[in-house]
Coordinates of C-alpha atoms and ligand atoms in Angstrom, one line a residue:
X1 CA 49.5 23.3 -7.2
X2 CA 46.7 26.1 -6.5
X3 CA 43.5 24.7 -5.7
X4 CA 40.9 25.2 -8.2
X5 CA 38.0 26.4 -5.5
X6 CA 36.2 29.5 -6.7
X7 CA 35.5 32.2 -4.1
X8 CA 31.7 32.2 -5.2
X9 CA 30.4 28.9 -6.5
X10 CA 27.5 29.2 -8.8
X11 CA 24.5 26.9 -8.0
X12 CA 24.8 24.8 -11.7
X13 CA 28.9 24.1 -11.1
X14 CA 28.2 22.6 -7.7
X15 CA 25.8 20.3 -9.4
X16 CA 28.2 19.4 -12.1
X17 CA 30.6 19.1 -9.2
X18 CA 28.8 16.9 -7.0
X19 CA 27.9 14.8 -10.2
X20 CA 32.0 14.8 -11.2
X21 CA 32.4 13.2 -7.8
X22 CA 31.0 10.4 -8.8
X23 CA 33.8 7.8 -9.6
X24 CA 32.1 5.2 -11.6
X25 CA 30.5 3.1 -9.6
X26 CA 30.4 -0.5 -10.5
X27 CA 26.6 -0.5 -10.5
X28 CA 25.1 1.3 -13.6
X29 CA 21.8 1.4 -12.4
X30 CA 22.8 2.5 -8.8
X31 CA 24.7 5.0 -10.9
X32 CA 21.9 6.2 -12.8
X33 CA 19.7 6.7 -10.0
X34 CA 22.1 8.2 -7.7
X35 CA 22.8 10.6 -10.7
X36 CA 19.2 12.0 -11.1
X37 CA 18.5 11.8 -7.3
X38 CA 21.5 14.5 -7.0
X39 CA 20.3 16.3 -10.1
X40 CA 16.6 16.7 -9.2
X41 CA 17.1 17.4 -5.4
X42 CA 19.4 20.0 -6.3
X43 CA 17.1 21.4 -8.7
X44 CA 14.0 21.3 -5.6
X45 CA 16.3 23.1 -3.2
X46 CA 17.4 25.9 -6.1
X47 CA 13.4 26.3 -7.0
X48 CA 11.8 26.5 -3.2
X49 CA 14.8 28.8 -2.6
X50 CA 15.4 26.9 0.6
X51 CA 16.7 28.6 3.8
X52 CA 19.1 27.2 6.4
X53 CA 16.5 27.3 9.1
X54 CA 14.3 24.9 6.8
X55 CA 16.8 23.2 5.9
X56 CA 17.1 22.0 9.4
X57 CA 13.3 21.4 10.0
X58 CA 13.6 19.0 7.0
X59 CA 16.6 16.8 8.6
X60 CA 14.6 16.9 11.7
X61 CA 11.6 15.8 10.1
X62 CA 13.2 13.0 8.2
X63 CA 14.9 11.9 11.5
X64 CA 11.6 11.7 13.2
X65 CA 10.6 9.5 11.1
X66 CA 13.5 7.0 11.3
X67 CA 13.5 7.5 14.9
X68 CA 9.3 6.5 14.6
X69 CA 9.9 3.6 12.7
X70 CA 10.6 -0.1 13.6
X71 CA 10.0 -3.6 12.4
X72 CA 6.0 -2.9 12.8
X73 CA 5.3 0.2 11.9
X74 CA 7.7 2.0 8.6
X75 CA 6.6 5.3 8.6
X76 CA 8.6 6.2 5.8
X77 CA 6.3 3.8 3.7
X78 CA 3.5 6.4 4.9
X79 CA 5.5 9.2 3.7
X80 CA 6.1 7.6 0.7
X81 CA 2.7 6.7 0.1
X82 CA 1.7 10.4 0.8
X83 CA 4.0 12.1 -1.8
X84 CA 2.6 9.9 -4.2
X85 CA 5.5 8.0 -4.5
X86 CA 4.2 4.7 -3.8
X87 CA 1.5 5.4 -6.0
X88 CA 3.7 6.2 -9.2
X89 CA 6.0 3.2 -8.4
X90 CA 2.3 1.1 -8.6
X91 CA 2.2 2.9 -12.6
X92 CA 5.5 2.3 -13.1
X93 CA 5.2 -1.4 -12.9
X94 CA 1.6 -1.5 -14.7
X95 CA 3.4 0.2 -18.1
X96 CA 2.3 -2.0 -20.5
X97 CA -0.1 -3.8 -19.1
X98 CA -3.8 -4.0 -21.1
X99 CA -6.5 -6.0 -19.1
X100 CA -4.7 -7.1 -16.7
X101 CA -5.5 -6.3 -12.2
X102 CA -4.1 -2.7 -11.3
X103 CA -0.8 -2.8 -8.9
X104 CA -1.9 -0.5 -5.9
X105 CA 0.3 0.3 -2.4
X106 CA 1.3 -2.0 -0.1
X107 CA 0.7 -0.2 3.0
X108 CA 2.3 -0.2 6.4
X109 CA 0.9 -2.9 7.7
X110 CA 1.6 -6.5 5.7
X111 CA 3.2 -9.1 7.0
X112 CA 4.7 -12.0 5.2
X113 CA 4.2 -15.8 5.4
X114 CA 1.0 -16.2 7.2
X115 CA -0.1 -19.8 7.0
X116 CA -2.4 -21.3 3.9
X117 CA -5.9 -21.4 5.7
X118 CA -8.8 -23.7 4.1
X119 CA -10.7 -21.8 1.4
X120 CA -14.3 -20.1 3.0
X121 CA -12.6 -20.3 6.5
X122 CA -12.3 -17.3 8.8
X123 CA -9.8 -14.8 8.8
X124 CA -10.7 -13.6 12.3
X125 CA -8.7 -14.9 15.3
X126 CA -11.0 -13.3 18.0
X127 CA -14.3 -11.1 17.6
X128 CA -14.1 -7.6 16.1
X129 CA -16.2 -4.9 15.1
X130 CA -17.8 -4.7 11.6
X131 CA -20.5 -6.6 9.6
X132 CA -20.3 -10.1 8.7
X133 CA -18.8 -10.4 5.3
X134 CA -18.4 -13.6 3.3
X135 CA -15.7 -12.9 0.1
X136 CA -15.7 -14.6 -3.0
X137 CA -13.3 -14.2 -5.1
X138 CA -11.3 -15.8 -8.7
X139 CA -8.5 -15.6 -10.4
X140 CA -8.3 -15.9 -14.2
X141 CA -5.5 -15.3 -16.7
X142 CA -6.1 -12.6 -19.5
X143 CA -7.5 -15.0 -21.6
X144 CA -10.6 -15.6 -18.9
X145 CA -9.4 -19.4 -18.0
X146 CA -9.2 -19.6 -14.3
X147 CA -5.8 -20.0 -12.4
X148 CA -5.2 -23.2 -10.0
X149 CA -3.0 -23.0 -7.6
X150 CA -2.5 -19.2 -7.1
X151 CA -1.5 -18.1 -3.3
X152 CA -3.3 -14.6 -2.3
X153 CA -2.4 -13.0 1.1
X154 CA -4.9 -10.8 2.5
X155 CA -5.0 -8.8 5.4
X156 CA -7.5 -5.8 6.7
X157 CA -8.5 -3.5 9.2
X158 CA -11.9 -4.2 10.9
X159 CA -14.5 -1.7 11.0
X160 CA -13.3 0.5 13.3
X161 CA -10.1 1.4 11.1
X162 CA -7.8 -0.7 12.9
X163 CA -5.2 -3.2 12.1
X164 CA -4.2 -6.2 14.2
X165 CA -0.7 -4.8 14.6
X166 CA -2.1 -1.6 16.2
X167 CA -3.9 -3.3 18.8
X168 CA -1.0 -5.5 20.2
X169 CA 0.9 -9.0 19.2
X170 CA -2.4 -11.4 18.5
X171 CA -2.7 -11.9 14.2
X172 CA -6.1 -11.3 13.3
X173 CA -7.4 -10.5 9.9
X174 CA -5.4 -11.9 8.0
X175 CA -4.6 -15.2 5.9
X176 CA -3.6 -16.8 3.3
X177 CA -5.7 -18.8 0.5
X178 CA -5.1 -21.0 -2.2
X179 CA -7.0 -21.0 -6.1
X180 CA -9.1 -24.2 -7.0
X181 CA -9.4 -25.7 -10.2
X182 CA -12.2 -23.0 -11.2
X183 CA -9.9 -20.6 -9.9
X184 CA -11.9 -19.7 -6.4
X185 CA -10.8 -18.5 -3.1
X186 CA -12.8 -17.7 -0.3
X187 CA -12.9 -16.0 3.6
X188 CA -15.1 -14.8 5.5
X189 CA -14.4 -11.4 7.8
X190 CA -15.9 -8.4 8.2
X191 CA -16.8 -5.8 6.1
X192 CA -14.2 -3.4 5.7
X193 CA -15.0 0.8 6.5
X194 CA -13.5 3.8 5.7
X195 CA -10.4 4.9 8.3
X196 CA -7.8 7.7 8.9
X197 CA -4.0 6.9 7.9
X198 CA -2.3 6.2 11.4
X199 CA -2.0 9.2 13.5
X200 CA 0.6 8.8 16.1
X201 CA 3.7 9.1 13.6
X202 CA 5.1 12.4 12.5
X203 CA 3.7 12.4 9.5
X204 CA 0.1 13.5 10.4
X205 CA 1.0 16.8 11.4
X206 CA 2.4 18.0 8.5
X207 CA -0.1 16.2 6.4
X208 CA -2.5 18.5 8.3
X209 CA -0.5 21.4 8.0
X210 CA -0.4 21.3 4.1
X211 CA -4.4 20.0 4.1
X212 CA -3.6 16.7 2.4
X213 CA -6.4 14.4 2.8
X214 CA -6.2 11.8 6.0
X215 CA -9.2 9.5 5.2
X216 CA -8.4 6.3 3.6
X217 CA -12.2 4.9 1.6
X218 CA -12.7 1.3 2.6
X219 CA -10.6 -2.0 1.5
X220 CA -8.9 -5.0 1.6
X221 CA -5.3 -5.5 1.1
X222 CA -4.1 -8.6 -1.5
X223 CA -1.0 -9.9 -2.8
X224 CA -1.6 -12.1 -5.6
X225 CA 1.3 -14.8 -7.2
X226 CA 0.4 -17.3 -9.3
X227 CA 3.6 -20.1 -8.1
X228 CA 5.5 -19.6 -4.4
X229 CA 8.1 -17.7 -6.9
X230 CA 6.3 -16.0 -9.0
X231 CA 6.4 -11.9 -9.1
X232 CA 3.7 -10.6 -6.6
X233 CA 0.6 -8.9 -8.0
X234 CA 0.1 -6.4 -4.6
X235 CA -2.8 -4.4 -4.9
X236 CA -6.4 -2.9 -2.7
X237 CA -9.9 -4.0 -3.4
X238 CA -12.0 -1.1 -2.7
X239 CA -15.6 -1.1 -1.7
X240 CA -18.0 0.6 -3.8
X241 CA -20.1 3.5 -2.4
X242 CA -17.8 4.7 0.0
X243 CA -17.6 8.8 0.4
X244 CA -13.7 8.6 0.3
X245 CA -13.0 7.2 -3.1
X246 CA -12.5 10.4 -5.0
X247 CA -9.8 12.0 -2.2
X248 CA -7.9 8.9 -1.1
X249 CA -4.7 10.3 0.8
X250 CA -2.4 7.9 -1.2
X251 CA -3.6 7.7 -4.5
X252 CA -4.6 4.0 -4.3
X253 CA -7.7 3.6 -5.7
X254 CA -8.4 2.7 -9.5
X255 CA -11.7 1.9 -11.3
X256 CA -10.8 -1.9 -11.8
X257 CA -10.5 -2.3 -8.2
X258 CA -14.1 -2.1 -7.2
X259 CA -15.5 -5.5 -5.8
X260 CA -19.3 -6.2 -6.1
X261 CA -21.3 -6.4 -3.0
X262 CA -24.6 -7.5 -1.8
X263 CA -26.0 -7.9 1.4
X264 CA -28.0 -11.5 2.0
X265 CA -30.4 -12.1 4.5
X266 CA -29.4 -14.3 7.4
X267 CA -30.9 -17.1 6.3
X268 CA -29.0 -16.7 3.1
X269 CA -28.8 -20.6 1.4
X270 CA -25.0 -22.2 1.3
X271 CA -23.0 -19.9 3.8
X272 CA -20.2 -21.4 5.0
X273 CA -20.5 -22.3 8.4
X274 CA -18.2 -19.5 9.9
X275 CA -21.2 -17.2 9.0
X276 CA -24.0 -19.8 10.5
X277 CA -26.1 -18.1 12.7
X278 CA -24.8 -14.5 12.2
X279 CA -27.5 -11.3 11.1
X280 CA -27.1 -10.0 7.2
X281 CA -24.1 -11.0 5.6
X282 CA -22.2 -8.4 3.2
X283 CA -21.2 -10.7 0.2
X284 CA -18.5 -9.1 -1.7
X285 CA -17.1 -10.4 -5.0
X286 CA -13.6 -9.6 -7.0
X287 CA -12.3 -11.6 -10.1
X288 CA -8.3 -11.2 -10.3
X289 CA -7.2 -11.0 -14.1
X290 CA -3.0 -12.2 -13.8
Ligands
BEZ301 C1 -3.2 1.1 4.4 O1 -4.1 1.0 3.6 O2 -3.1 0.3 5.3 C2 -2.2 2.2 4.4 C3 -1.8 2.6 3.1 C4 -0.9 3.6 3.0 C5 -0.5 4.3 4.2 C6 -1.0 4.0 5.4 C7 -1.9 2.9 5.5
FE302 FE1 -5.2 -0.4 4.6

């Protein structure tokens, strides 16, 4: 039999050609989104018009990034988080939600199961730069009654914008607490600042060819459950104040994510002990609602 290959396929029968490819597969949701990935990416190529030559810059560029990547640093979470993608991912999972804590990013640099530490003990595993800060925080369900028993990872960069993982293999600021009966966890660290996304990656550049924003404003990373098993509440706690709030390069930042701050006096009454001794003390406040 004659093939059925047209000299001059039009743009809209490859799609429904490449979609007629397709053989069922046994996954319906795998189906569905490997349906509208084909679909829309089609459609971008068709709209930008795009040429061979960029074509190829594009493959290159995604390969740099999997080539960047590794089990520390996932560059393609960056890229991600760039595009907005992360952030709409973060909506996606909110729909529906009324009073409760907004779902923001994840970020490049967590890392799971770091041990349960006593509540007002120190994140820090060696000195680093930035202000004292003593944290206070709660969680309570929507009804306002505190949760017991609620695990909530942190991590953070110090004040100089940098992360343990980018400064070799040591763990430093970061920890796990557990809720008391009223609901409270506490740490003490130090205060967070403002800092640019990571620069060494291939992302940078073109983020500074298009003029995307690089500055991320100031915070700390969480990831709330209420039970070992329980879905994770992953979000940022931003500090108020800080000049990056309005452009943050990932869309991160939403209103209910502002913590309270005040700075005490070093002779503040009822600091715990890590902060003994130490000049002002940033206290910062956050009440989880789950
Ligand atoms: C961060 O806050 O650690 C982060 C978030 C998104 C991209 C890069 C870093
Ligand atoms: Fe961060």
């Amino acid at each position: 039999m004659a093939p059925t290959a047209k000299h001059r396929l039009s743009e809209t029968d490859l799609t429904t050609q490449t979609l007629a490819r397709l053989d069922k597969p046994d996954d319906p949701r795998l189906a569905e989104i490997f349906e509208a990935l084909v679909r829309h990416s089609h459609a971008f190529v068709r709209e930008v018009g795009l040429t061979h030559q960029e074509w190829q810059t594009g493959v290159a560029f995604l390969r740099a990034i999997a080539d960047f990547s590794d089990d520390k640093r996932n560059e393609m979470i960056l890229m991600s988080d760039h595009l907005g993608i992360s952030a709409m991912v973060d909506l996606i999972s909110d729909r529906g939600k009324t009073s409760e804590t907004s779902a923001t990013g994840l970020g490049p640099f967590y890392i799971p199961g770091q041990p349960i530490l006593a509540n007002d003990s120190s994140i820090l595993t060696s000195d680093v730069p930035g202000k004292p800060m003593w944290f206070r925080g709660r969680v309570e369900d929507t009804a306002g009654q505190p949760v017991e028993n609620c695990l909530i990872e942190v991590w953070q960069a110090h004040e100089e914008g940098l992360y343990d993982l980018q400064e070799g293999e040591a763990i430093n600021m970061r920890g796990t607490f557990k809720t008391d009966a009223q609901g409270y966890f506490g740490f003490t660290a130090v205060y967070p600042k403002g800092y640019p996304l990571p620069p060494d990656g291939p992302v940078k550049p073109v983020m500074e060819k298009v003029k995307s924003a690089y500055m991320r404003p100031a915070h700390l990373h969480t990831l709330v459950r209420a039970a070992e098993d329980a879905p994770p509440l992953v979000t940022h706690l931003f500090m108020p104040e800080d000049p990056y709030l309005d452009n943050d390069p990932v869309m991160g930042v939403r209103s209910d994510l502002m913590v309270d701050v005040e700075e005490l006096p070093a002779d503040a009454e009822g600091l715990p002990e890590t902060l003994a001794g130490k000049a002002s003390v940033m206290l910062v406040r956050y009440t989880f609602v789950i």
